[in-house]
Amino acid sequence: MSIEARAWALAALDLVFPALCAVCDAALDARRRDPLCGACWEAITRLAPPYCARCGVPAVAPPGRTPVCGACESTPPAWDWARAAAAYEGVAREAIHALKFEGRRALARPLAVLVVEQCGDAVGAGVDALVPVPLDRRRARERGFNQAALVAERVGRALGVPVRPRWLARVRATTPQTDLGATERRTNVRGAFAADTAVAGRHIALVDDVLTTGATAAECARALKGAGAARVGVLAVARVL
């Protein structure tokens, strides 16, 4: 179907079944960020510089120095850099929940656009491949998709970077991290991932929906570096501040 024909078909459908925003249920004023309305798109709290070069949280530094937050100064993370497009609150939080738990897969499209707009410069800095954080098999079957992979595929297409989901595997099931504390999260995912030796010598960017304590991303980074990855970064749609 041509672009023009698709536009006409969408317009006809909207007359009969008005498209609604996946977050606020308002009628979509345009299809630019479908299925988010313009108001919800603009309401997302973007994360902009200055931010910590290691973990991506807002941080400042004296002139001429790279910003590094106190936490990363005292305990450097397992990855080399991390960036998130938005704060995990408000519309961003609701959109991620709708994608993961309500099966609104179309939300991967605007969330990937958000990552490209806010973090595309980090991916352009020599990243060889995007690797989505894998789900365990049971959860993947229940959900029917991996939200990190959906976002990674769209980011990869937009930036011309290959996506390699098979380069990292979850080798054992873990308890959902949502209700666990920081120490429990680290214990829960310890040894849960294995990386393919194809990562050796490469600059890898892990892709996930939310960066919370960083326990999962850190364990993934250790597995990738253990298999020989030269550098590992983390790209998240949103992060808890």
PDB file of N, CA, C and O in Angstrom, residues 195-197 199 219-229 232:
ATOM      1  N   ALA A 195      26.559 -14.397  27.298  1.00  0.00           N
ATOM      2  CA  ALA A 195      26.756 -13.677  26.040  1.00  0.00           C
ATOM      3  C   ALA A 195      27.493 -14.543  25.028  1.00  0.00           C
ATOM      4  O   ALA A 195      28.305 -15.398  25.386  1.00  0.00           O
ATOM      5  N   ASP A 196      27.211 -14.296  23.766  1.00  0.00           N
ATOM      6  CA  ASP A 196      27.872 -14.985  22.663  1.00  0.00           C
ATOM      7  C   ASP A 196      29.255 -14.373  22.443  1.00  0.00           C
ATOM      8  O   ASP A 196      29.441 -13.167  22.614  1.00  0.00           O
ATOM      9  N   THR A 197      30.200 -15.188  22.036  1.00  0.00           N
ATOM     10  CA  THR A 197      31.550 -14.675  21.796  1.00  0.00           C
ATOM     11  C   THR A 197      31.614 -13.759  20.579  1.00  0.00           C
ATOM     12  O   THR A 197      32.656 -13.123  20.344  1.00  0.00           O
ATOM     13  N   VAL A 199      30.430 -10.996  20.477  1.00  0.00           N
ATOM     14  CA  VAL A 199      30.559  -9.629  21.002  1.00  0.00           C
ATOM     15  C   VAL A 199      32.016  -9.229  21.177  1.00  0.00           C
ATOM     16  O   VAL A 199      32.305  -8.043  21.419  1.00  0.00           O
ATOM     17  N   GLU A 219      24.448  -6.823  35.376  1.00  0.00           N
ATOM     18  CA  GLU A 219      24.710  -8.252  35.176  1.00  0.00           C
ATOM     19  C   GLU A 219      24.860  -8.568  33.691  1.00  0.00           C
ATOM     20  O   GLU A 219      25.697  -9.389  33.297  1.00  0.00           O
ATOM     21  N   CYS A 220      24.044  -7.909  32.860  1.00  0.00           N
ATOM     22  CA  CYS A 220      24.179  -8.076  31.405  1.00  0.00           C
ATOM     23  C   CYS A 220      25.544  -7.569  30.940  1.00  0.00           C
ATOM     24  O   CYS A 220      26.211  -8.209  30.118  1.00  0.00           O
ATOM     25  N   ALA A 221      25.963  -6.425  31.459  1.00  0.00           N
ATOM     26  CA  ALA A 221      27.259  -5.861  31.075  1.00  0.00           C
ATOM     27  C   ALA A 221      28.396  -6.799  31.462  1.00  0.00           C
ATOM     28  O   ALA A 221      29.359  -6.989  30.700  1.00  0.00           O
ATOM     29  N   ARG A 222      28.295  -7.397  32.651  1.00  0.00           N
ATOM     30  CA  ARG A 222      29.344  -8.337  33.070  1.00  0.00           C
ATOM     31  C   ARG A 222      29.416  -9.538  32.127  1.00  0.00           C
ATOM     32  O   ARG A 222      30.507 -10.006  31.782  1.00  0.00           O
ATOM     33  N   ALA A 223      28.251 -10.038  31.727  1.00  0.00           N
ATOM     34  CA  ALA A 223      28.237 -11.180  30.809  1.00  0.00           C
ATOM     35  C   ALA A 223      28.846 -10.805  29.462  1.00  0.00           C
ATOM     36  O   ALA A 223      29.642 -11.567  28.885  1.00  0.00           O
ATOM     37  N   LEU A 224      28.508  -9.613  28.955  1.00  0.00           N
ATOM     38  CA  LEU A 224      29.045  -9.165  27.664  1.00  0.00           C
ATOM     39  C   LEU A 224      30.550  -8.946  27.738  1.00  0.00           C
ATOM     40  O   LEU A 224      31.301  -9.352  26.843  1.00  0.00           O
ATOM     41  N   LYS A 225      31.001  -8.318  28.814  1.00  0.00           N
ATOM     42  CA  LYS A 225      32.439  -8.088  28.952  1.00  0.00           C
ATOM     43  C   LYS A 225      33.182  -9.402  29.201  1.00  0.00           C
ATOM     44  O   LYS A 225      34.310  -9.584  28.751  1.00  0.00           O
ATOM     45  N   GLY A 226      32.521 -10.325  29.902  1.00  0.00           N
ATOM     46  CA  GLY A 226      33.123 -11.631  30.110  1.00  0.00           C
ATOM     47  C   GLY A 226      33.325 -12.389  28.816  1.00  0.00           C
ATOM     48  O   GLY A 226      34.218 -13.230  28.711  1.00  0.00           O
ATOM     49  N   ALA A 227      32.487 -12.093  27.810  1.00  0.00           N
ATOM     50  CA  ALA A 227      32.612 -12.723  26.493  1.00  0.00           C
ATOM     51  C   ALA A 227      33.515 -11.918  25.570  1.00  0.00           C
ATOM     52  O   ALA A 227      33.668 -12.270  24.399  1.00  0.00           O
ATOM     53  N   GLY A 228      34.089 -10.825  26.086  1.00  0.00           N
ATOM     54  CA  GLY A 228      35.084 -10.092  25.307  1.00  0.00           C
ATOM     55  C   GLY A 228      34.666  -8.755  24.739  1.00  0.00           C
ATOM     56  O   GLY A 228      35.434  -8.145  23.997  1.00  0.00           O
ATOM     57  N   ALA A 229      33.461  -8.272  25.056  1.00  0.00           N
ATOM     58  CA  ALA A 229      33.040  -6.970  24.533  1.00  0.00           C
ATOM     59  C   ALA A 229      34.025  -5.893  24.983  1.00  0.00           C
ATOM     60  O   ALA A 229      34.452  -5.861  26.134  1.00  0.00           O
ATOM     61  N   VAL A 232      30.657  -1.481  26.776  1.00  0.00           N
ATOM     62  CA  VAL A 232      29.239  -1.754  26.936  1.00  0.00           C
ATOM     63  C   VAL A 232      28.556  -0.499  27.446  1.00  0.00           C
ATOM     64  O   VAL A 232      28.944   0.070  28.481  1.00  0.00           O
TER      65      VAL A 232
END
